[in-house]
Amino acid sequence: MRIKPHLKQVRHFSQFVCLGLFLFLFRQTDYSGTDTLPYAVNILFRLDPLVMATMFFSKQAVFSLLWPALIVIALTLIFGRVFCSWVCPMGALLDIFSRLLPKVHRKNEECRGNYNPRYLKYAFLIVLLAASVFGVQLIGFADPFSLLIRGMAFAIDPMINFLVSSFFDFVYMAGPAWMSDISEPVYEIFKSFLLPFRQSFFFLGFLAFGILTLIFAMELWGRRFWCKNLCPLGGLLALISTVSPFRRIPVKACKDCELCKNDCPMDAVNDENKLLFEECNLCMNCLEFCPRAITTFKLKPPKTPGQIDITRRQVVTSGFAALALPAVFRSNAASKIHDDSLIRPPGAKSETDFLAACVRCGECMKVCITNGIQPLFLEKGLEGMFTPKLIPRLGYCEFNCTLCSQVCPTGAIQKLNLKEKHAFVIGTAYFDINRCLVYAQKQNCIVCEEHCPTYDKAIKFKTVDMKDAQGKRVILKQPFVVGKNCIGCGICENVCPVQGTSAIRVVGKSPLEASQSGYG
């Protein structure tokens, strides 16, 4: 039976629903007054076959968390790259942005001619998969979900919250009373449904935003430029779709027309007017602009598998790059030096396993109640870039919060219940007696002990009798850390009243401590 042109509208509806679901889950990945997230907010990563593949190669094991990716693989085996055009939120957003640029598209595509660097997505795919075999996880630099969610979490969400809140604050402070009576209920609706729990601030927000902006700017060069040329997930789905029986008919563009060749957003028709099935993402556009109405899609098993658009030389080059990158990453001196300031979130695996599993999505940072979990830059080399690190002076690890362990899509941060969280050690506090008010200035201060959340306090006092700077006798409560009770939550460092660098600081677990923790 012939597939009708209105399926293009069905695709648009599917994109709208999937994009709405993505935005809903993104908003739900936040603190909402409870320590339990009611939804599988990380489901998109668990649907990602590229995440499943890199995790399998890096750990040589199948992760039960990622079984939903098998659904996408099954759909691709039957229908081809339907995920890219019907489900993927990045694709939907690119299509929306692309509608603003039709004339620019046409001009740039004519200038570019027939050049399509489609092989790059396969090259990136080879590099990602081969590097993961050596335990080097690069997916966070190329997976569309990682790039999209990280850019939104680090930059777009905080910017929107800042702008909206600033506007309503201005109306409340400077506007007349009657305007505030109208604006405040509206603001309450925004805070309840559209804005995050609190204003966040992130290191590398500008970089994450710049990468995402670059992907959208590529639309100036051609429609779906990222999807057809650079996206490694698209490359993986293209490989799977070579055996798909769901095909466009006819398989060639008409020589006296070629509208489907010229107007295909994926450039899926080659110079010989033949359709490249693995490049077609079933957008259904060709059904609409075919003047003869002869184009259709049918279940028709291919006589021969599709031909992937990459040469042997390009495969070999990609293979050499994939072999070189793990060696370069692992020979970086920064990876061999223990960084005392590196405090991973509670539940994090041992450092090697953590780096091999973390997809750099930023979900754990987005959901952190205190905004204390921040992305690394190059402190631990390129391999550690965008991975999470607790910075206690910015925000401590809330004692009764396990949200970061709930949102991790790959188990790099293992899910903890509250009892396990209370016992999980991420670091140890120590006093800098040259800065502490009690030690250095002979002033009483009990702030750190008051805020220590462990049941048996990790910070205790001993009473000492001494002379202050003026020579007067004073009785002081001198604090000290009970190492066995300290879990490294960092609240003491966060609340320390000393200006600048805290007088009590938390250092991360050493590799030996991490291996003995039982969670590595």
Short mmCIF file of C-alpha atoms in Angstrom, two decimals:
data_model
loop_
_atom_site.label_atom_id
_atom_site.label_comp_id
_atom_site.label_asym_id
_atom_site.label_seq_id
_atom_site.Cartn_x
_atom_site.Cartn_y
_atom_site.Cartn_z
CA MET A 1 0.00 0.00 0.00
CA ARG A 2 1.27 3.44 -0.93
CA ILE A 3 2.43 5.72 1.91
CA LYS A 4 0.45 8.97 1.69
CA PRO A 5 2.08 12.42 1.71
CA HIS A 6 0.34 13.37 4.96
CA LEU A 7 2.90 11.23 6.79
CA LYS A 8 5.10 14.31 6.78
CA GLN A 9 2.57 15.91 9.12
CA VAL A 10 2.58 12.73 11.20
CA ARG A 11 6.36 13.05 11.48
CA HIS A 12 6.04 16.65 12.60
CA PHE A 13 3.57 15.55 15.28
CA SER A 14 5.97 12.82 16.40
CA GLN A 15 8.81 15.35 16.61
CA PHE A 16 6.60 17.72 18.58
CA VAL A 17 5.62 15.02 21.09
CA CYS A 18 9.19 13.72 21.50
CA LEU A 19 10.61 17.23 21.87
CA GLY A 20 7.91 18.03 24.43
CA LEU A 21 8.79 14.85 26.34
CA PHE A 22 12.47 15.77 26.25
CA LEU A 23 11.80 19.26 27.62
CA PHE A 24 9.47 17.84 30.27
CA LEU A 25 12.10 15.35 31.46
CA PHE A 26 14.75 18.06 31.37
CA ARG A 27 12.62 20.20 33.68
CA GLN A 28 11.93 17.23 35.96
CA THR A 29 15.67 16.67 36.38
CA ASP A 30 15.68 19.05 39.30
CA TYR A 31 15.04 19.24 43.00
CA SER A 32 11.30 19.44 43.71
CA GLY A 33 11.16 19.24 47.49
CA THR A 34 11.76 15.52 47.69
CA ASP A 35 14.78 13.24 47.36
CA THR A 36 13.04 10.97 44.85
CA LEU A 37 12.69 11.59 41.14
CA PRO A 38 9.32 10.19 40.01
CA TYR A 39 10.34 9.66 36.36
CA ALA A 40 13.12 7.98 34.41
CA VAL A 41 14.55 11.39 33.57
CA ASN A 42 17.61 9.84 31.92
CA ILE A 43 15.61 7.69 29.49
CA LEU A 44 17.01 9.42 26.37
CA PHE A 45 20.54 8.31 27.20
CA ARG A 46 19.28 4.82 27.87
CA LEU A 47 17.67 4.82 24.41
CA ASP A 48 20.97 5.81 22.80
CA PRO A 49 22.63 2.85 20.98
CA LEU A 50 25.91 4.77 20.84
CA VAL A 51 26.01 4.99 24.64
CA MET A 52 25.25 1.28 24.86
CA ALA A 53 27.98 0.43 22.32
CA THR A 54 30.72 2.52 23.95
CA MET A 55 29.80 1.21 27.40
CA PHE A 56 29.92 -2.37 26.12
CA PHE A 57 33.35 -1.92 24.56
CA SER A 58 34.79 -0.01 27.52
CA LYS A 59 33.64 -2.53 30.15
CA GLN A 60 33.18 -5.67 28.00
CA ALA A 61 29.82 -6.11 29.66
CA VAL A 62 26.15 -5.49 28.94
CA PHE A 63 24.54 -2.89 31.21
CA SER A 64 20.96 -3.62 32.17
CA LEU A 65 20.30 0.12 32.52
CA LEU A 66 20.74 0.52 28.76
CA TRP A 67 18.33 -2.17 27.53
CA PRO A 68 15.93 0.48 26.03
CA ALA A 69 18.57 1.12 23.35
CA LEU A 70 17.63 -2.28 21.92
CA ILE A 71 14.22 -0.80 21.01
CA VAL A 72 15.89 1.87 18.85
CA ILE A 73 18.12 -0.75 17.24
CA ALA A 74 15.09 -2.92 16.41
CA LEU A 75 13.22 0.02 14.89
CA THR A 76 16.29 0.94 12.84
CA LEU A 77 16.67 -2.62 11.57
CA ILE A 78 13.10 -2.47 10.25
CA PHE A 79 12.52 1.15 9.27
CA GLY A 80 16.01 2.63 8.87
CA ARG A 81 17.11 5.93 10.42
CA VAL A 82 13.61 6.78 11.61
CA PHE A 83 14.97 7.82 15.01
CA CYS A 84 16.90 10.77 13.53
CA SER A 85 13.89 12.48 12.02
CA TRP A 86 10.96 11.27 14.11
CA VAL A 87 12.35 11.09 17.67
CA CYS A 88 15.69 12.86 18.19
CA PRO A 89 15.20 16.22 20.00
CA MET A 90 18.39 17.62 18.50
CA GLY A 91 17.02 16.90 15.02
CA ALA A 92 13.69 18.51 15.89
CA LEU A 93 15.38 21.67 17.16
CA LEU A 94 17.60 21.82 14.08
CA ASP A 95 14.52 21.53 11.85
CA ILE A 96 12.84 24.37 13.71
CA PHE A 97 15.93 26.55 13.41
CA SER A 98 16.34 25.57 9.77
CA ARG A 99 12.92 26.98 8.89
CA LEU A 100 14.31 30.43 9.58
CA LEU A 101 17.05 30.03 6.97
CA PRO A 102 15.60 28.71 3.66
CA LYS A 103 17.23 31.27 1.37
CA VAL A 104 20.60 30.96 3.07
CA HIS A 105 20.38 27.18 2.68
CA ARG A 106 19.79 27.34 -1.02
CA LYS A 107 22.61 29.83 -1.67
CA ASN A 108 25.17 27.96 0.41
CA GLU A 109 24.20 24.55 -0.96
CA GLU A 110 24.64 25.83 -4.52
CA CYS A 111 28.06 27.28 -3.64
CA ARG A 112 29.09 24.04 -1.94
CA GLY A 113 28.13 21.95 -4.94
CA ASN A 114 28.13 18.19 -4.47
CA TYR A 115 30.68 18.11 -1.65
CA ASN A 116 29.36 16.19 1.36
CA PRO A 117 31.81 15.16 4.11
CA ARG A 118 29.48 12.34 5.18
CA TYR A 119 32.42 10.10 5.93
CA LEU A 120 33.24 12.21 9.01
CA LYS A 121 30.39 10.76 11.07
CA TYR A 122 31.71 7.26 10.37
CA ALA A 123 35.25 8.39 11.17
CA PHE A 124 34.09 9.83 14.49
CA LEU A 125 32.15 6.65 15.19
CA ILE A 126 35.25 4.51 14.60
CA VAL A 127 37.31 6.74 16.89
CA LEU A 128 34.70 6.66 19.66
CA LEU A 129 34.22 2.89 19.57
CA ALA A 130 37.90 2.03 19.26
CA ALA A 131 38.91 4.44 22.01
CA SER A 132 36.27 2.96 24.32
CA VAL A 133 37.92 -0.45 23.92
CA PHE A 134 40.92 1.06 25.72
CA GLY A 135 38.69 2.52 28.43
CA VAL A 136 38.83 6.07 27.05
CA GLN A 137 35.31 7.49 26.92
CA LEU A 138 35.00 10.26 24.31
CA ILE A 139 31.27 10.06 23.75
CA GLY A 140 30.66 13.18 25.83
CA PHE A 141 32.38 15.24 23.13
CA ALA A 142 30.23 14.00 20.24
CA ASP A 143 26.99 12.33 21.34
CA PRO A 144 24.04 14.61 20.46
CA PHE A 145 22.26 14.02 23.76
CA SER A 146 25.36 14.85 25.81
CA LEU A 147 25.97 18.01 23.80
CA LEU A 148 22.34 19.14 23.93
CA ILE A 149 21.62 18.44 27.60
CA ARG A 150 24.98 19.81 28.77
CA GLY A 151 24.55 23.01 26.77
CA MET A 152 21.04 23.50 28.09
CA ALA A 153 21.95 22.64 31.70
CA PHE A 154 25.15 24.71 31.89
CA ALA A 155 24.07 27.75 29.90
CA ILE A 156 20.57 28.03 28.45
CA ASP A 157 18.60 27.06 31.57
CA PRO A 158 20.58 29.39 33.89
CA MET A 159 20.34 32.23 31.34
CA ILE A 160 16.58 31.87 30.95
CA ASN A 161 16.09 31.74 34.72
CA PHE A 162 18.26 34.82 35.21
CA LEU A 163 16.47 36.85 32.53
CA VAL A 164 12.94 35.88 33.58
CA SER A 165 13.64 36.38 37.29
CA SER A 166 15.35 39.72 36.63
CA PHE A 167 12.34 40.93 34.65
CA PHE A 168 9.81 40.03 37.35
CA ASP A 169 12.09 41.40 40.08
CA PHE A 170 12.29 44.68 38.18
CA VAL A 171 8.51 44.83 37.84
CA TYR A 172 8.11 44.12 41.56
CA MET A 173 10.71 46.68 42.67
CA ALA A 174 10.12 49.50 40.17
CA GLY A 175 6.63 49.01 38.81
CA PRO A 176 3.33 50.19 40.26
CA ALA A 177 1.49 48.04 42.79
CA TRP A 178 -1.23 47.01 40.35
CA MET A 179 1.38 45.63 37.94
CA SER A 180 2.94 43.54 40.71
CA ASP A 181 -0.48 42.15 41.57
CA ILE A 182 -0.63 40.81 38.00
CA SER A 183 3.00 39.77 37.56
CA GLU A 184 3.49 37.88 40.83
CA PRO A 185 0.89 35.13 40.09
CA VAL A 186 2.41 34.75 36.63
CA TYR A 187 5.88 34.47 38.17
CA GLU A 188 4.61 31.79 40.55
CA ILE A 189 3.40 29.76 37.56
CA PHE A 190 6.79 30.16 35.90
CA LYS A 191 8.58 29.02 39.05
CA SER A 192 6.27 26.05 39.49
CA PHE A 193 6.41 24.68 35.94
CA LEU A 194 9.06 26.33 33.76
CA LEU A 195 11.96 27.64 35.84
CA PRO A 196 14.55 25.59 37.76
CA PHE A 197 14.52 25.23 41.54
CA ARG A 198 17.27 27.83 41.98
CA GLN A 199 19.61 30.01 39.96
CA SER A 200 22.60 27.90 38.91
CA PHE A 201 26.11 28.93 37.97
CA PHE A 202 28.50 26.66 36.09
CA PHE A 203 32.10 26.72 35.05
CA LEU A 204 32.45 26.01 31.30
CA GLY A 205 28.93 27.27 30.67
CA PHE A 206 30.22 29.52 27.91
CA LEU A 207 32.11 26.61 26.29
CA ALA A 208 29.11 24.25 26.44
CA PHE A 209 26.91 26.98 24.98
CA GLY A 210 29.47 27.72 22.26
CA ILE A 211 29.62 24.07 21.14
CA LEU A 212 25.83 23.85 20.97
CA THR A 213 25.63 27.18 19.13
CA LEU A 214 28.18 25.94 16.59
CA ILE A 215 26.02 22.90 15.81
CA PHE A 216 23.06 25.17 15.08
CA ALA A 217 25.24 27.61 13.13
CA MET A 218 26.14 24.74 10.81
CA GLU A 219 22.59 25.02 9.47
CA LEU A 220 23.85 28.13 7.64
CA TRP A 221 26.04 25.79 5.60
CA GLY A 222 23.34 23.23 4.89
CA ARG A 223 20.20 21.65 6.28
CA ARG A 224 20.86 19.00 8.89
CA PHE A 225 24.60 19.53 8.39
CA TRP A 226 25.41 18.06 11.81
CA CYS A 227 23.11 15.06 11.33
CA LYS A 228 24.29 14.02 7.89
CA ASN A 229 27.99 14.77 8.24
CA LEU A 230 29.17 14.77 11.85
CA CYS A 231 26.81 12.98 14.24
CA PRO A 232 28.37 9.62 15.28
CA LEU A 233 25.00 8.37 16.54
CA GLY A 234 23.65 9.03 13.05
CA GLY A 235 26.62 7.09 11.66
CA LEU A 236 25.86 4.10 13.87
CA LEU A 237 22.17 4.14 12.91
CA ALA A 238 23.16 4.46 9.25
CA LEU A 239 25.28 1.30 9.53
CA ILE A 240 22.39 -0.59 11.12
CA SER A 241 19.91 0.69 8.53
CA THR A 242 21.84 -0.80 5.57
CA VAL A 243 19.76 -3.97 5.95
CA SER A 244 16.45 -2.23 6.62
CA PRO A 245 13.61 -3.51 4.38
CA PHE A 246 11.61 -0.27 4.59
CA ARG A 247 12.67 1.60 1.43
CA ARG A 248 11.78 4.57 -0.68
CA ILE A 249 10.39 3.75 -4.12
CA PRO A 250 11.67 4.55 -6.73
CA VAL A 251 15.29 4.11 -5.75
CA LYS A 252 16.45 6.75 -8.25
CA ALA A 253 15.60 10.37 -8.89
CA CYS A 254 13.97 11.10 -12.23
CA LYS A 255 16.54 12.58 -14.65
CA ASP A 256 14.10 15.12 -16.04
CA CYS A 257 13.10 16.35 -12.57
CA GLU A 258 15.58 15.69 -9.74
CA LEU A 259 13.51 17.63 -7.22
CA CYS A 260 14.01 14.89 -4.63
CA LYS A 261 17.77 15.09 -5.21
CA ASN A 262 17.99 18.85 -4.95
CA ASP A 263 15.58 19.32 -2.05
CA CYS A 264 16.50 16.36 0.16
CA PRO A 265 17.73 17.82 3.49
CA MET A 266 19.98 14.80 4.03
CA ASP A 267 21.47 14.84 0.49
CA ALA A 268 20.53 11.17 0.32
CA VAL A 269 20.56 11.06 -3.51
CA ASN A 270 24.06 10.75 -4.97
CA ASP A 271 25.51 12.04 -8.25
CA GLU A 272 24.17 8.97 -10.07
CA ASN A 273 20.64 9.89 -8.95
CA LYS A 274 20.56 6.80 -6.74
CA LEU A 275 19.10 6.96 -3.24
CA LEU A 276 21.52 6.14 -0.40
CA PHE A 277 19.16 4.30 1.96
CA GLU A 278 21.52 4.57 4.91
CA GLU A 279 21.53 8.38 4.56
CA CYS A 280 17.73 8.71 4.32
CA ASN A 281 16.16 9.62 7.65
CA LEU A 282 12.56 9.14 6.43
CA CYS A 283 11.63 12.80 6.71
CA MET A 284 8.96 12.15 4.03
CA ASN A 285 9.61 15.50 2.32
CA CYS A 286 9.99 13.82 -1.06
CA LEU A 287 6.40 12.54 -0.85
CA GLU A 288 5.16 16.10 -0.78
CA PHE A 289 7.16 17.74 -3.56
CA CYS A 290 7.12 14.87 -6.07
CA PRO A 291 5.15 16.39 -9.02
CA ARG A 292 4.13 12.97 -10.38
CA ALA A 293 3.11 11.56 -6.98
CA ILE A 294 5.03 8.36 -7.75
CA THR A 295 7.22 8.42 -4.62
CA THR A 296 6.29 6.04 -1.84
CA PHE A 297 7.82 3.95 0.96
CA LYS A 298 7.36 0.20 1.15
CA LEU A 299 8.61 -2.83 3.00
CA LYS A 300 10.84 -4.21 0.28
CA PRO A 301 13.93 -6.15 1.39
CA PRO A 302 17.07 -4.89 -0.43
CA LYS A 303 18.79 -7.17 -2.90
CA THR A 304 22.18 -6.00 -1.62
CA PRO A 305 23.14 -4.13 1.58
CA GLY A 306 23.69 -0.39 1.32
CA GLN A 307 27.12 1.05 0.58
CA ILE A 308 28.59 3.15 3.37
CA ASP A 309 30.00 6.45 2.13
CA ILE A 310 33.55 6.11 3.49
CA THR A 311 36.70 4.97 1.72
CA ARG A 312 39.20 2.39 2.92
CA ARG A 313 41.82 5.10 3.37
CA GLN A 314 39.46 7.08 5.61
CA VAL A 315 38.72 3.98 7.68
CA VAL A 316 42.44 3.31 8.15
CA THR A 317 43.11 6.94 9.10
CA SER A 318 40.30 6.85 11.64
CA GLY A 319 41.67 3.61 13.04
CA PHE A 320 45.13 5.10 13.56
CA ALA A 321 43.57 8.12 15.27
CA ALA A 322 41.58 5.81 17.52
CA LEU A 323 44.76 3.97 18.52
CA ALA A 324 46.71 7.17 19.12
CA LEU A 325 44.15 8.99 21.25
CA PRO A 326 44.07 6.52 24.19
CA ALA A 327 47.87 6.55 24.28
CA VAL A 328 47.94 10.36 24.31
CA PHE A 329 45.25 10.56 26.99
CA ARG A 330 46.77 7.95 29.27
CA SER A 331 50.32 9.31 28.92
CA ASN A 332 49.18 12.73 30.13
CA ALA A 333 51.04 13.61 33.32
CA ALA A 334 47.91 15.11 34.87
CA SER A 335 46.28 11.69 34.93
CA LYS A 336 49.08 10.28 37.10
CA ILE A 337 49.15 12.97 39.78
CA HIS A 338 46.60 12.70 42.58
CA ASP A 339 44.67 15.94 42.83
CA ASP A 340 43.60 16.59 46.43
CA SER A 341 40.86 18.93 45.22
CA LEU A 342 39.24 16.26 43.02
CA ILE A 343 36.14 15.19 44.94
CA ARG A 344 33.78 13.03 42.91
CA PRO A 345 30.05 12.84 43.74
CA PRO A 346 28.94 10.17 46.23
CA GLY A 347 28.49 6.82 44.52
CA ALA A 348 31.19 7.48 41.92
CA LYS A 349 33.14 4.43 40.85
CA SER A 350 36.92 4.23 41.11
CA GLU A 351 38.54 6.86 38.90
CA THR A 352 39.42 4.58 35.99
CA ASP A 353 35.98 3.00 35.89
CA PHE A 354 34.30 6.35 36.40
CA LEU A 355 36.06 7.96 33.42
CA ALA A 356 35.21 4.94 31.27
CA ALA A 357 31.49 5.17 32.14
CA CYS A 358 30.79 8.91 32.43
CA VAL A 359 29.16 10.37 29.30
CA ARG A 360 29.69 14.00 30.44
CA CYS A 361 25.97 14.77 30.20
CA GLY A 362 25.89 17.19 33.14
CA GLU A 363 22.75 15.66 34.65
CA CYS A 364 24.37 15.16 38.08
CA MET A 365 25.50 18.80 38.09
CA LYS A 366 22.11 20.10 37.02
CA VAL A 367 20.28 18.25 39.77
CA CYS A 368 22.71 19.15 42.60
CA ILE A 369 20.70 21.07 45.22
CA THR A 370 23.58 23.31 46.32
CA ASN A 371 25.17 23.82 42.86
CA GLY A 372 28.40 22.43 44.31
CA ILE A 373 29.02 19.83 41.59
CA GLN A 374 30.87 21.54 38.75
CA PRO A 375 32.56 20.38 35.52
CA LEU A 376 36.30 19.88 35.28
CA PHE A 377 38.19 21.68 32.54
CA LEU A 378 41.74 20.42 31.88
CA GLU A 379 42.83 19.85 35.48
CA LYS A 380 42.97 16.11 34.84
CA GLY A 381 43.70 16.31 31.13
CA LEU A 382 41.27 16.19 28.22
CA GLU A 383 39.95 12.81 29.39
CA GLY A 384 38.50 14.39 32.52
CA MET A 385 36.95 17.40 30.79
CA PHE A 386 33.26 18.00 31.62
CA THR A 387 33.28 15.28 34.31
CA PRO A 388 31.79 16.26 37.72
CA LYS A 389 33.72 17.54 40.69
CA LEU A 390 32.43 18.80 44.05
CA ILE A 391 33.68 22.28 44.95
CA PRO A 392 32.66 22.71 48.62
CA ARG A 393 33.30 26.44 48.76
CA LEU A 394 30.57 26.82 46.10
CA GLY A 395 28.19 24.22 47.46
CA TYR A 396 28.40 21.24 49.79
CA CYS A 397 27.05 17.72 49.32
CA GLU A 398 23.65 17.71 51.04
CA PHE A 399 23.66 14.89 53.62
CA ASN A 400 20.13 13.68 52.82
CA CYS A 401 20.28 14.00 49.02
CA THR A 402 20.86 11.14 46.56
CA LEU A 403 19.60 12.86 43.39
CA CYS A 404 22.90 12.75 41.49
CA SER A 405 23.07 8.97 41.86
CA GLN A 406 19.50 8.69 40.53
CA VAL A 407 20.03 10.64 37.32
CA CYS A 408 23.30 9.08 36.12
CA PRO A 409 22.32 7.16 32.95
CA THR A 410 25.28 4.75 32.85
CA GLY A 411 25.98 3.94 36.50
CA ALA A 412 29.23 5.94 36.59
CA ILE A 413 27.63 7.27 39.76
CA GLN A 414 26.03 4.22 41.32
CA LYS A 415 22.55 4.57 42.76
CA LEU A 416 22.63 4.90 46.55
CA ASN A 417 19.88 4.74 49.12
CA LEU A 418 20.01 7.20 52.01
CA LYS A 419 21.75 4.79 54.37
CA GLU A 420 24.47 4.06 51.81
CA LYS A 421 24.84 7.76 51.05
CA HIS A 422 25.40 8.55 54.74
CA ALA A 423 28.25 6.05 54.83
CA PHE A 424 29.85 6.86 51.46
CA VAL A 425 33.17 8.66 51.87
CA ILE A 426 34.08 11.13 49.13
CA GLY A 427 36.86 12.93 51.00
CA THR A 428 38.26 14.01 54.34
CA ALA A 429 38.36 17.42 56.01
CA TYR A 430 41.43 18.98 57.60
CA PHE A 431 42.16 22.29 59.35
CA ASP A 432 44.54 24.94 58.12
CA ILE A 433 45.66 26.21 61.53
CA ASN A 434 47.25 29.27 59.93
CA ARG A 435 43.79 30.47 58.85
CA CYS A 436 41.43 29.05 61.48
CA LEU A 437 40.06 31.77 63.82
CA VAL A 438 40.57 29.56 66.85
CA TYR A 439 44.14 28.49 66.10
CA ALA A 440 45.50 31.61 64.39
CA GLN A 441 43.58 34.45 66.10
CA LYS A 442 42.57 32.83 69.39
CA GLN A 443 38.89 33.59 68.77
CA ASN A 444 36.06 31.22 69.59
CA CYS A 445 34.28 29.81 66.53
CA ILE A 446 32.11 26.68 66.42
CA VAL A 447 30.47 27.11 62.99
CA CYS A 448 32.03 24.01 61.40
CA GLU A 449 31.04 21.74 64.32
CA GLU A 450 27.49 23.10 64.39
CA HIS A 451 26.93 22.28 60.73
CA CYS A 452 28.64 18.86 60.62
CA PRO A 453 25.77 16.50 59.64
CA THR A 454 27.18 13.05 60.56
CA TYR A 455 25.44 11.26 63.40
CA ASP A 456 28.67 10.97 65.35
CA LYS A 457 30.19 14.39 64.70
CA ALA A 458 33.28 14.34 62.50
CA ILE A 459 34.35 17.68 64.02
CA LYS A 460 34.79 17.80 67.77
CA PHE A 461 36.38 20.14 70.30
CA LYS A 462 38.94 20.05 73.03
CA THR A 463 38.96 22.82 75.61
CA VAL A 464 42.26 24.68 75.89
CA ASP A 465 43.39 27.48 78.19
CA MET A 466 45.77 29.97 76.52
CA LYS A 467 46.58 33.62 76.02
CA ASP A 468 45.19 35.65 73.13
CA ALA A 469 47.05 38.23 71.01
CA GLN A 470 46.67 40.85 73.80
CA GLY A 471 48.09 38.48 76.40
CA LYS A 472 44.75 37.83 78.11
CA ARG A 473 43.79 34.35 79.25
CA VAL A 474 41.04 32.81 77.15
CA ILE A 475 39.33 29.43 77.20
CA LEU A 476 38.83 28.18 73.66
CA LYS A 477 37.05 25.26 72.07
CA GLN A 478 39.71 24.05 69.69
CA PRO A 479 38.24 22.00 66.83
CA PHE A 480 39.73 18.86 65.33
CA VAL A 481 38.62 16.31 62.72
CA VAL A 482 37.76 12.73 63.63
CA GLY A 483 38.86 11.10 60.38
CA LYS A 484 36.84 7.89 60.74
CA ASN A 485 33.60 9.87 61.04
CA CYS A 486 34.21 12.28 58.15
CA ILE A 487 32.56 11.56 54.80
CA GLY A 488 33.88 14.66 53.03
CA CYS A 489 30.51 16.35 52.39
CA GLY A 490 32.21 19.77 52.51
CA ILE A 491 29.58 21.66 54.48
CA CYS A 492 32.23 22.73 56.98
CA GLU A 493 34.33 24.24 54.19
CA ASN A 494 31.26 25.89 52.69
CA VAL A 495 30.11 27.64 55.89
CA CYS A 496 33.54 28.56 57.28
CA PRO A 497 33.36 32.32 58.06
CA VAL A 498 36.97 32.99 57.10
CA GLN A 499 37.06 35.17 53.99
CA GLY A 500 38.62 33.72 50.83
CA THR A 501 40.08 30.23 51.16
CA SER A 502 38.37 28.30 53.92
CA ALA A 503 40.21 27.46 57.14
CA ILE A 504 38.90 23.90 56.90
CA ARG A 505 39.17 22.14 53.57
CA VAL A 506 38.17 18.80 52.11
CA VAL A 507 40.52 16.65 50.06
CA GLY A 508 39.33 13.88 47.76
CA LYS A 509 39.95 10.20 48.24
CA SER A 510 43.31 8.85 47.13
CA PRO A 511 43.33 6.03 44.53
CA LEU A 512 44.05 3.53 47.35
CA GLU A 513 41.13 4.79 49.44
CA ALA A 514 38.85 4.67 46.41
CA SER A 515 39.80 1.06 45.66
CA GLN A 516 39.13 0.07 49.29
CA SER A 517 35.79 1.85 49.54
CA GLY A 518 33.82 -1.08 48.17
CA TYR A 519 32.11 1.04 45.52
CA GLY A 520 34.86 1.25 42.91
#
